[in-house]
PDB file of C-alpha atoms and ligand atoms in Angstrom:
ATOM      1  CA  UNK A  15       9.110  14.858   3.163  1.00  0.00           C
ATOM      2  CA  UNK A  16       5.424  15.747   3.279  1.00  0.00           C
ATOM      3  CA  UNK A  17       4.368  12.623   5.303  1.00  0.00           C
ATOM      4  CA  UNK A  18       5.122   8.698   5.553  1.00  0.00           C
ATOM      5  CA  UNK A  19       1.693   7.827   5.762  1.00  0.00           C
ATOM      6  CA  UNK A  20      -0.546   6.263   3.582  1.00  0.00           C
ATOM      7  CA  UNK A  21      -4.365   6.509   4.381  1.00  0.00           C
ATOM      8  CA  UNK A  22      -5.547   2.641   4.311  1.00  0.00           C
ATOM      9  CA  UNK A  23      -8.898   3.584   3.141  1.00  0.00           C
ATOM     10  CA  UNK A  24     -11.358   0.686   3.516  1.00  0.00           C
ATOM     11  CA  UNK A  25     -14.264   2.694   4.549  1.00  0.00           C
ATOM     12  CA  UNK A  26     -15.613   5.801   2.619  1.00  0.00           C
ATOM     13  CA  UNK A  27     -14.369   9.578   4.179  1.00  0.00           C
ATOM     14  CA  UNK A  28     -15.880  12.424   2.440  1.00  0.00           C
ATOM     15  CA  UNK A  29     -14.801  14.183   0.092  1.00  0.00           C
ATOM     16  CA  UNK A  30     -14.115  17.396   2.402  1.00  0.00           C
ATOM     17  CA  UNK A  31     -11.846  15.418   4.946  1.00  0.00           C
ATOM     18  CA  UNK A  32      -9.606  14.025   2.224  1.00  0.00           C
ATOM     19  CA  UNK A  33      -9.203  17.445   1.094  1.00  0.00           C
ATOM     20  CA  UNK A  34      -8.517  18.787   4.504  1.00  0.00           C
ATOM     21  CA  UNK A  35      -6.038  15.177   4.678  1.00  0.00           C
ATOM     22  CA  UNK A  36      -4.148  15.239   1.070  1.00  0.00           C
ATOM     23  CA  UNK A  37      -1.446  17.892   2.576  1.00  0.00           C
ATOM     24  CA  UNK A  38      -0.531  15.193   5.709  1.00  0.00           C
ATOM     25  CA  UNK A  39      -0.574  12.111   3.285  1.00  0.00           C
ATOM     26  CA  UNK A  40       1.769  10.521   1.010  1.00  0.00           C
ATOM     27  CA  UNK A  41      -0.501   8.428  -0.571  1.00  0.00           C
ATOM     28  CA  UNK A  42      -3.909   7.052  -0.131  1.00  0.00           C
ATOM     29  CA  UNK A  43      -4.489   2.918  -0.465  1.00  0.00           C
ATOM     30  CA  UNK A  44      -8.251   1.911  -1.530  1.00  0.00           C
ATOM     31  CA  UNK A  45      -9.454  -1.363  -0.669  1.00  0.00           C
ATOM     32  CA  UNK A  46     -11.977  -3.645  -1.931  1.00  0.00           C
ATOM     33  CA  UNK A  47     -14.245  -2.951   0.931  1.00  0.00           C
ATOM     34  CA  UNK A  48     -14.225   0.459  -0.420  1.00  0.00           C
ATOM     35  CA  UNK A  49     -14.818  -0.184  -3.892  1.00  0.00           C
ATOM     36  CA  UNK A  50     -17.808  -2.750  -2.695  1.00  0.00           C
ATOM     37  CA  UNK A  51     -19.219  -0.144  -0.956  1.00  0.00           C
ATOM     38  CA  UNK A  52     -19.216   2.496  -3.652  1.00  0.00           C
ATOM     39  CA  UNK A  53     -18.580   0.743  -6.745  1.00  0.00           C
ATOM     40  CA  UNK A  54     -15.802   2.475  -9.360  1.00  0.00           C
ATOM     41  CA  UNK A  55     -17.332   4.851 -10.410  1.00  0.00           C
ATOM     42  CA  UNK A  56     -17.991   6.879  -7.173  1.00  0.00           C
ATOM     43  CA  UNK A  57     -14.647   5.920  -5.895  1.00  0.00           C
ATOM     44  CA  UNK A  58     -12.812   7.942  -9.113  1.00  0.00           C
ATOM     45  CA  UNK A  59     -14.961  10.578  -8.124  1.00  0.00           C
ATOM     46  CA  UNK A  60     -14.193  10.586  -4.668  1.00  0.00           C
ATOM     47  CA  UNK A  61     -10.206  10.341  -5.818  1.00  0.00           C
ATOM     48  CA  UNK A  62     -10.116  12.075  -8.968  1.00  0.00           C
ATOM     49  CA  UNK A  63      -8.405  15.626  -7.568  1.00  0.00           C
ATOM     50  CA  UNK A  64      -6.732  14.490  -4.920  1.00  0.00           C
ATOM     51  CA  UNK A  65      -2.962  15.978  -4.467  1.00  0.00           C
ATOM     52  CA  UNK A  66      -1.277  13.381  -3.150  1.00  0.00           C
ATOM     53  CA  UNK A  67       1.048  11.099  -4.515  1.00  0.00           C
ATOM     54  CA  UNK A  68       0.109   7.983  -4.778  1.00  0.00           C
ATOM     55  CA  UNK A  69      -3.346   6.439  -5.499  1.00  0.00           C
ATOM     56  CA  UNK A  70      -2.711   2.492  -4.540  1.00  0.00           C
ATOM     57  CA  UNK A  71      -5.339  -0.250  -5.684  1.00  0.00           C
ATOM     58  CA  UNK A  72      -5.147  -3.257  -2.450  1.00  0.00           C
ATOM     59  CA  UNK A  73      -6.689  -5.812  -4.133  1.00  0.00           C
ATOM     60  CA  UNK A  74      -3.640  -8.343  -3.769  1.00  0.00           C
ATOM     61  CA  UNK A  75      -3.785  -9.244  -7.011  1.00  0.00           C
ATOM     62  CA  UNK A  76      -3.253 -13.202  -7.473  1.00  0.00           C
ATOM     63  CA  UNK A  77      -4.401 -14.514 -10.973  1.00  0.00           C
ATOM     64  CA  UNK A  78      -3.611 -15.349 -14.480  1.00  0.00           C
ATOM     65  CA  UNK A  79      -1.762 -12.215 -16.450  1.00  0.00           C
ATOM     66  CA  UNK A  80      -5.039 -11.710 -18.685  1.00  0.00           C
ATOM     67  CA  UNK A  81      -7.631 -11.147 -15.197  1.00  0.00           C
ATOM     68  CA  UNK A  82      -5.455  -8.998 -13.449  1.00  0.00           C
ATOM     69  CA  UNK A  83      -4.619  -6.598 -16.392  1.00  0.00           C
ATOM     70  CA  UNK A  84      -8.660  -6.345 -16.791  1.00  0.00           C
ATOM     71  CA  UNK A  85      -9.097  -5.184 -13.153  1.00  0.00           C
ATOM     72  CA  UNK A  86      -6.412  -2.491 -14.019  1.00  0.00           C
ATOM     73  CA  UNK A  87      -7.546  -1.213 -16.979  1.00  0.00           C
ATOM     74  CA  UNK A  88     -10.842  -1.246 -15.114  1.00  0.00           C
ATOM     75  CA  UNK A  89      -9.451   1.177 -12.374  1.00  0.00           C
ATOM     76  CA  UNK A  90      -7.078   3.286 -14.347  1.00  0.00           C
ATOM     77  CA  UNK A  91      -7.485   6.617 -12.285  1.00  0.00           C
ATOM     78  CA  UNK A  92      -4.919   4.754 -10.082  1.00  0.00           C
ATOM     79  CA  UNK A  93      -1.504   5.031  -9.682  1.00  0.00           C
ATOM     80  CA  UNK A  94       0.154   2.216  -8.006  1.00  0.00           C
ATOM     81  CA  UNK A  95      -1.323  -1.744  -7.812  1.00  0.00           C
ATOM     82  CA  UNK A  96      -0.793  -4.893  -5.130  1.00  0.00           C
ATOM     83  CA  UNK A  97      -0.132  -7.707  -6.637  1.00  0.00           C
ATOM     84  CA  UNK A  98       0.706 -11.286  -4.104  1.00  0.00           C
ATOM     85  CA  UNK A  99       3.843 -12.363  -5.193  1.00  0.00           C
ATOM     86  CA  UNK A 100       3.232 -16.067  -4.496  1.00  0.00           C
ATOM     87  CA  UNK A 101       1.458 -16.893  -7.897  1.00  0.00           C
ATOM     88  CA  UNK A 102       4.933 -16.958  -9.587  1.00  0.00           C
ATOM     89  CA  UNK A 103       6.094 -14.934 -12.758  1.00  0.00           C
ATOM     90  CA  UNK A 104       5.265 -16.753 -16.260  1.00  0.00           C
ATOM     91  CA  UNK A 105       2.209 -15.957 -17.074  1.00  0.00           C
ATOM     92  CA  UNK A 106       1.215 -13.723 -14.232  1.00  0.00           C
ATOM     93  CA  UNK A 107       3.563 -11.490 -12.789  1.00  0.00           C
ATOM     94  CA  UNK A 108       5.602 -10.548 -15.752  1.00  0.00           C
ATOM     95  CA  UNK A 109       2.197  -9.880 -17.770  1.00  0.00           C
ATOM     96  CA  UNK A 110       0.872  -7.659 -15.020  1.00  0.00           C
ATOM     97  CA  UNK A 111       4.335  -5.763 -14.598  1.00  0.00           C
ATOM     98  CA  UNK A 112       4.817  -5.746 -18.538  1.00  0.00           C
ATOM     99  CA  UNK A 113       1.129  -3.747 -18.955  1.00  0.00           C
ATOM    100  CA  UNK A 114       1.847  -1.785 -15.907  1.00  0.00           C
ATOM    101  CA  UNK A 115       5.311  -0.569 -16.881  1.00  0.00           C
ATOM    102  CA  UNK A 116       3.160   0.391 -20.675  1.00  0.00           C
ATOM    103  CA  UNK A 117       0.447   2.108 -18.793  1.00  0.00           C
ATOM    104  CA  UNK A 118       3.434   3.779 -16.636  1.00  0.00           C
ATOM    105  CA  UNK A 119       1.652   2.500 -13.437  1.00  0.00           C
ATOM    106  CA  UNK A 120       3.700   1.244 -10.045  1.00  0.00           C
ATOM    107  CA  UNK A 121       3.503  -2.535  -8.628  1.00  0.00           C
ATOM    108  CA  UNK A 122       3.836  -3.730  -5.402  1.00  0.00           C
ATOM    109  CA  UNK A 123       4.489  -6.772  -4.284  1.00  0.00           C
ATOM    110  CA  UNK A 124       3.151  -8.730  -0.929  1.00  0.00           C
ATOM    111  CA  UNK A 125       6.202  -9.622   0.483  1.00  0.00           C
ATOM    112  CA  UNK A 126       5.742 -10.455   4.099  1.00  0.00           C
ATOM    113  CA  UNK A 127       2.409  -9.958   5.573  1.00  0.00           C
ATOM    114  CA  UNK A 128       1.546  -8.535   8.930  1.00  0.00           C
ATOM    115  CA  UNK A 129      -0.668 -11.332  10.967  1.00  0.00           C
ATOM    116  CA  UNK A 130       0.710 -13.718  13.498  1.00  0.00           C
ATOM    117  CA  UNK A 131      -0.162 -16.953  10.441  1.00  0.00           C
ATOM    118  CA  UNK A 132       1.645 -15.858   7.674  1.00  0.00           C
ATOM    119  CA  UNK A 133       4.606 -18.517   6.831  1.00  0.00           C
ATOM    120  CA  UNK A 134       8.020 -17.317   6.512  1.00  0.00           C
ATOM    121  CA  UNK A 135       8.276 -20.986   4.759  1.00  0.00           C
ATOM    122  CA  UNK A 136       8.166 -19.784   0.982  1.00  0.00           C
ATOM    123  CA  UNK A 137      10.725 -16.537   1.918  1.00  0.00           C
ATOM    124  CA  UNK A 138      13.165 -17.767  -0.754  1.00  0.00           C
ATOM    125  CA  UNK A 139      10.779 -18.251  -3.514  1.00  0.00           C
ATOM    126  CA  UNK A 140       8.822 -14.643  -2.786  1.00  0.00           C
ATOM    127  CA  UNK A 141      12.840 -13.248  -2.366  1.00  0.00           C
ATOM    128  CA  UNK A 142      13.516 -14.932  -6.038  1.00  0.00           C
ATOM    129  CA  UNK A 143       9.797 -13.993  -7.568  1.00  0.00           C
ATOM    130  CA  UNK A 144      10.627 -10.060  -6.158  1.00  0.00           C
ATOM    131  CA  UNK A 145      14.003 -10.221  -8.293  1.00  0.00           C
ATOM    132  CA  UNK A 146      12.587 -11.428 -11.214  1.00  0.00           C
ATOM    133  CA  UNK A 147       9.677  -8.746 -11.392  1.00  0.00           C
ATOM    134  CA  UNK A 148      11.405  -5.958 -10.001  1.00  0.00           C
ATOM    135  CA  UNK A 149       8.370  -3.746  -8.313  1.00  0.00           C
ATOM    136  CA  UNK A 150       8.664  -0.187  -7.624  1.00  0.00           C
ATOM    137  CA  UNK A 151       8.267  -1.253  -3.863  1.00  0.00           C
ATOM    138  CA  UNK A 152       7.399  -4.224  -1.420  1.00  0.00           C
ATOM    139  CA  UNK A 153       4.627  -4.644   1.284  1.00  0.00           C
ATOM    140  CA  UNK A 154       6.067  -5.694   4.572  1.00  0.00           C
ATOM    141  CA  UNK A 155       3.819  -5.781   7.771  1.00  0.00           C
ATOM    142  CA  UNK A 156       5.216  -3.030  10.362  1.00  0.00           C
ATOM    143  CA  UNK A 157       4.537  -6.354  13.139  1.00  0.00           C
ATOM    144  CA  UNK A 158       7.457  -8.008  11.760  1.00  0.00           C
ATOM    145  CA  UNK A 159      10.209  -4.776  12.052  1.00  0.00           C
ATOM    146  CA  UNK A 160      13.073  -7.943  11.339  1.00  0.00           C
ATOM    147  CA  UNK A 161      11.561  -8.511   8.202  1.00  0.00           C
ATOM    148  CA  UNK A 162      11.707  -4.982   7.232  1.00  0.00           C
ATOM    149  CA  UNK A 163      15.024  -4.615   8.152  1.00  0.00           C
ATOM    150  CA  UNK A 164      16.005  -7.743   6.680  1.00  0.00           C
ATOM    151  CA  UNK A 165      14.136  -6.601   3.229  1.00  0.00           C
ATOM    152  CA  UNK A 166      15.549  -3.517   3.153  1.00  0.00           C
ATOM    153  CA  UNK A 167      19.040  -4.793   3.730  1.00  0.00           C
ATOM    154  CA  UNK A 168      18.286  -7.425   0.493  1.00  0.00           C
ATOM    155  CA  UNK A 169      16.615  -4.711  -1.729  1.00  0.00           C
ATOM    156  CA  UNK A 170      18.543  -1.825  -1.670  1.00  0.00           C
ATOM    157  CA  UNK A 171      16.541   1.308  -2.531  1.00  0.00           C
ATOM    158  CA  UNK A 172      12.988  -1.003  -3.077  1.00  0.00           C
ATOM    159  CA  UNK A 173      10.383   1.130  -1.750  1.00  0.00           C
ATOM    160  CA  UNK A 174       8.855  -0.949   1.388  1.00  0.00           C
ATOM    161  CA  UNK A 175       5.516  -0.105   2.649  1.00  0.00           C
ATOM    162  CA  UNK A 176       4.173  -1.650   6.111  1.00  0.00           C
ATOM    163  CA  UNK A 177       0.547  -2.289   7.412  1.00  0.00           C
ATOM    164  CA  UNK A 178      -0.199  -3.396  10.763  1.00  0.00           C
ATOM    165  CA  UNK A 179      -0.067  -0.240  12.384  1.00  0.00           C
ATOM    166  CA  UNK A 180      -2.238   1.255  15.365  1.00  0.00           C
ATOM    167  CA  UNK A 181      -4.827  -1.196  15.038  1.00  0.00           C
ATOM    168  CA  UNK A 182      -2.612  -4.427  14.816  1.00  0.00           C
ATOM    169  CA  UNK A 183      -0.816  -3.443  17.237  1.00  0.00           C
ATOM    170  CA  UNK A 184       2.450  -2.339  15.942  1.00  0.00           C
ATOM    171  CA  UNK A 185       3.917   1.223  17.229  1.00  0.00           C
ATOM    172  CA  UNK A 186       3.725   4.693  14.414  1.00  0.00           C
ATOM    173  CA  UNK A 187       7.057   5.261  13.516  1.00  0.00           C
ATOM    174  CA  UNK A 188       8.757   1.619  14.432  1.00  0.00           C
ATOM    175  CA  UNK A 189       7.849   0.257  10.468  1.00  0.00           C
ATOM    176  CA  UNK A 190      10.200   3.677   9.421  1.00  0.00           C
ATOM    177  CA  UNK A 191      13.048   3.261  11.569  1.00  0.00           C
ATOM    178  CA  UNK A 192      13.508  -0.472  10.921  1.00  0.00           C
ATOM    179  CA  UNK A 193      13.750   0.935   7.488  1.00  0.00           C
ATOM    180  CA  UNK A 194      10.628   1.235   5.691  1.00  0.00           C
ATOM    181  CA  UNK A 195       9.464   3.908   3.921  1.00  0.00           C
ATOM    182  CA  UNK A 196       5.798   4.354   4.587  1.00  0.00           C
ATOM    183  CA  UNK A 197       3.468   3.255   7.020  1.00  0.00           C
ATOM    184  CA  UNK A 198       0.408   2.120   5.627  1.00  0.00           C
ATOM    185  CA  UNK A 199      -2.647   2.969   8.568  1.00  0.00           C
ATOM    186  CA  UNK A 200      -6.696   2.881   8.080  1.00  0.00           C
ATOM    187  CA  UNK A 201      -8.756   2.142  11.102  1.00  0.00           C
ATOM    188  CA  UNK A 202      -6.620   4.480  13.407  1.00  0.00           C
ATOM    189  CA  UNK A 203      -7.347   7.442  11.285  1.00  0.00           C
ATOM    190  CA  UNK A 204     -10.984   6.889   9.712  1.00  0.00           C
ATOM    191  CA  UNK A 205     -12.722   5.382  12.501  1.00  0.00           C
ATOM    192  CA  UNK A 206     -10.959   8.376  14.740  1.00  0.00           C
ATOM    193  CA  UNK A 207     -13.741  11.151  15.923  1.00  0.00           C
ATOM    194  CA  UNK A 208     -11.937  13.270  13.985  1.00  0.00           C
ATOM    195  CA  UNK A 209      -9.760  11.843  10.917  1.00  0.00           C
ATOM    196  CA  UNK A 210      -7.527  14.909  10.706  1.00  0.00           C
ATOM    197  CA  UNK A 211      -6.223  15.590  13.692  1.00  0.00           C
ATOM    198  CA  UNK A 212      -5.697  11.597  14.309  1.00  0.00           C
ATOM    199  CA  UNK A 213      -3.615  11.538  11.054  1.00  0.00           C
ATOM    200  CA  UNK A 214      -2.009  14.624  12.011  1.00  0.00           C
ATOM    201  CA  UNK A 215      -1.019  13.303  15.467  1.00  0.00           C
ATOM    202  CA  UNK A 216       0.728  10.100  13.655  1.00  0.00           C
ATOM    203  CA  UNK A 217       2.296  12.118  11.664  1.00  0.00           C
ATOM    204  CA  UNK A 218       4.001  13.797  14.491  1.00  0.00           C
ATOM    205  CA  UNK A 219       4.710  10.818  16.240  1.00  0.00           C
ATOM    206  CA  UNK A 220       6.198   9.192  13.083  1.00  0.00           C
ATOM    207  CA  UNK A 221       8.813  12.252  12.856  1.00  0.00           C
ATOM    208  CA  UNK A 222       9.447  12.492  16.322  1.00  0.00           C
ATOM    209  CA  UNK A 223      10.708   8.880  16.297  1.00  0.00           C
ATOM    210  CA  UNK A 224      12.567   9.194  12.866  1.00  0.00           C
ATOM    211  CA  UNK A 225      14.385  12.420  14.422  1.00  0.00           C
ATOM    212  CA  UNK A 226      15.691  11.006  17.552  1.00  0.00           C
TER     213      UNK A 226
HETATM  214  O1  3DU B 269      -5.203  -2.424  10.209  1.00  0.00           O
HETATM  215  P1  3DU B 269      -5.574  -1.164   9.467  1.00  0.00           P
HETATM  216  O2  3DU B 269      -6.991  -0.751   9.622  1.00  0.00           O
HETATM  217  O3  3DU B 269      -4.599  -0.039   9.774  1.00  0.00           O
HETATM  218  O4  3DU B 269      -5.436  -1.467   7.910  1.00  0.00           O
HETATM  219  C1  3DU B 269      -4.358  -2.133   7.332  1.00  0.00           C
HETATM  220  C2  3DU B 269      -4.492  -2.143   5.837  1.00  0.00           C
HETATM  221  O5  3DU B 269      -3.353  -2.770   5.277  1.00  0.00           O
HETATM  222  C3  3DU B 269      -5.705  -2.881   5.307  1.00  0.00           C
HETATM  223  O6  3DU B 269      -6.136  -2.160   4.157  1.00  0.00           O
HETATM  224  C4  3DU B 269      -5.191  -4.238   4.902  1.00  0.00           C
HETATM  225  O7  3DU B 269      -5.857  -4.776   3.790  1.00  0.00           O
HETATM  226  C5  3DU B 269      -3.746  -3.920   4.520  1.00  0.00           C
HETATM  227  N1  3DU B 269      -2.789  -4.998   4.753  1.00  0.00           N
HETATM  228  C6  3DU B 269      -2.645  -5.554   5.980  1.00  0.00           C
HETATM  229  O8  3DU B 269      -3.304  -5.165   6.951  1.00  0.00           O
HETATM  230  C7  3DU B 269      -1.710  -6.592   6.150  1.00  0.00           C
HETATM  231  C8  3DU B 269      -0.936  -6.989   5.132  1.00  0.00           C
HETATM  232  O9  3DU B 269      -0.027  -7.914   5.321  1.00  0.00           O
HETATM  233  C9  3DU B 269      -1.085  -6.376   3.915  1.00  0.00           C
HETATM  234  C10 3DU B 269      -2.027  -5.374   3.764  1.00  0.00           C
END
């Protein structure tokens, strides 16, 4: 496996350090912040030749069917789309997964989130809304390593993905061995004096823990 880390970008990195980065990455996660910052159409630019595999709009998606497939189509260079999984399925989810599946593009779902106020109160109903749709993969905060196990244990094969690590406090390499299947990290690697090496050090740490 090349690497189980996805770049949390939230903060432009030129175009030379992604380059130097796309070998050590899975896949690379823009956020709004990002796309505020440099609007669409330098952000395809930025992403347009990267190799990795993954390209994955964070925009938590939470609206009627119609508004989220217009941010899509809007941002069609990517790969792979959030979506919150609270807002239900008629008329939302299933529309979103419906065009996604025709535009052969990836969902994820929000499934648990990774800061200290997020209620495990509606876990049933986001358990029953992730069934219905049927993502590619879940997003599971790496500070909750019981809900990932727990997850993984009720979806089989679902790809989970976990924030919340480095900056949030949560350990490289714990989100993987409770059983996720990438760690998703920004700060830690873009605000680092030197991107590369920081992801590269992860990275090590990440398969040192998986290995032992
Ligand atoms: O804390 P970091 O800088 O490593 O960034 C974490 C990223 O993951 C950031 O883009 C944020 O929007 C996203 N995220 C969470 O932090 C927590 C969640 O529950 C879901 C996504």
């Amino acid at each position: 496996m090349k690497s189980r880390v996805i770049l949390a970008m939230d903060k432009p990195l030129s175009y030379q350090i992604l380059k130097e980065m796309e070998n050590e990455l899975y896949g690379i996660k823009i956020g709004l912040p990002l796309v505020l910052d440099l609007g669409v159409h330098k952000t395809r630019e930025l992403l347009n030749d990267l190799n990795v595999e993954e390209i994955i709009v964070d925009f938590k998606l939470a609206d009627i069917g119609f508004i989220m497939k217009s941010i899509v189509e809007k941002l069609s260079f990517a790969s792979s789309f959030i979506a919150h999984s609270f807002i239900g399925v008629k008329g939302a989810l299933d529309e979103l997964k419906k065009y996604l599946d025709a535009n052969s593009k990836n969902l994820y779902l929000v499934a648990v989130m990774s800061h200290e106020g997020w209620s495990t109160l509606f876990t049933d109903y986001i358990k029953n809304v992730i069934r219905e749709i049927s993502p590619k993969g879940i997003v599971v905060g790496g500070t909750k390593l019981d809900s990932i196990t727990e997850y993984r244990k009720d979806f089989g094969k679902m790809t989970i993905i976990s924030p919340g690590m480095g900056s949030q406090g949560a350990s490289y390499g714990d989100a993987v061995c409770a059983g996720a299947d990438y760690e998703i990290i920004g700060r830690s690697i873009y605000n680092a004096e030197n991107p590369f090496a920081a992801l590269r050090t992860i990275n090590k740490i990440i398969e040192d823990k998986v290995m032992n």
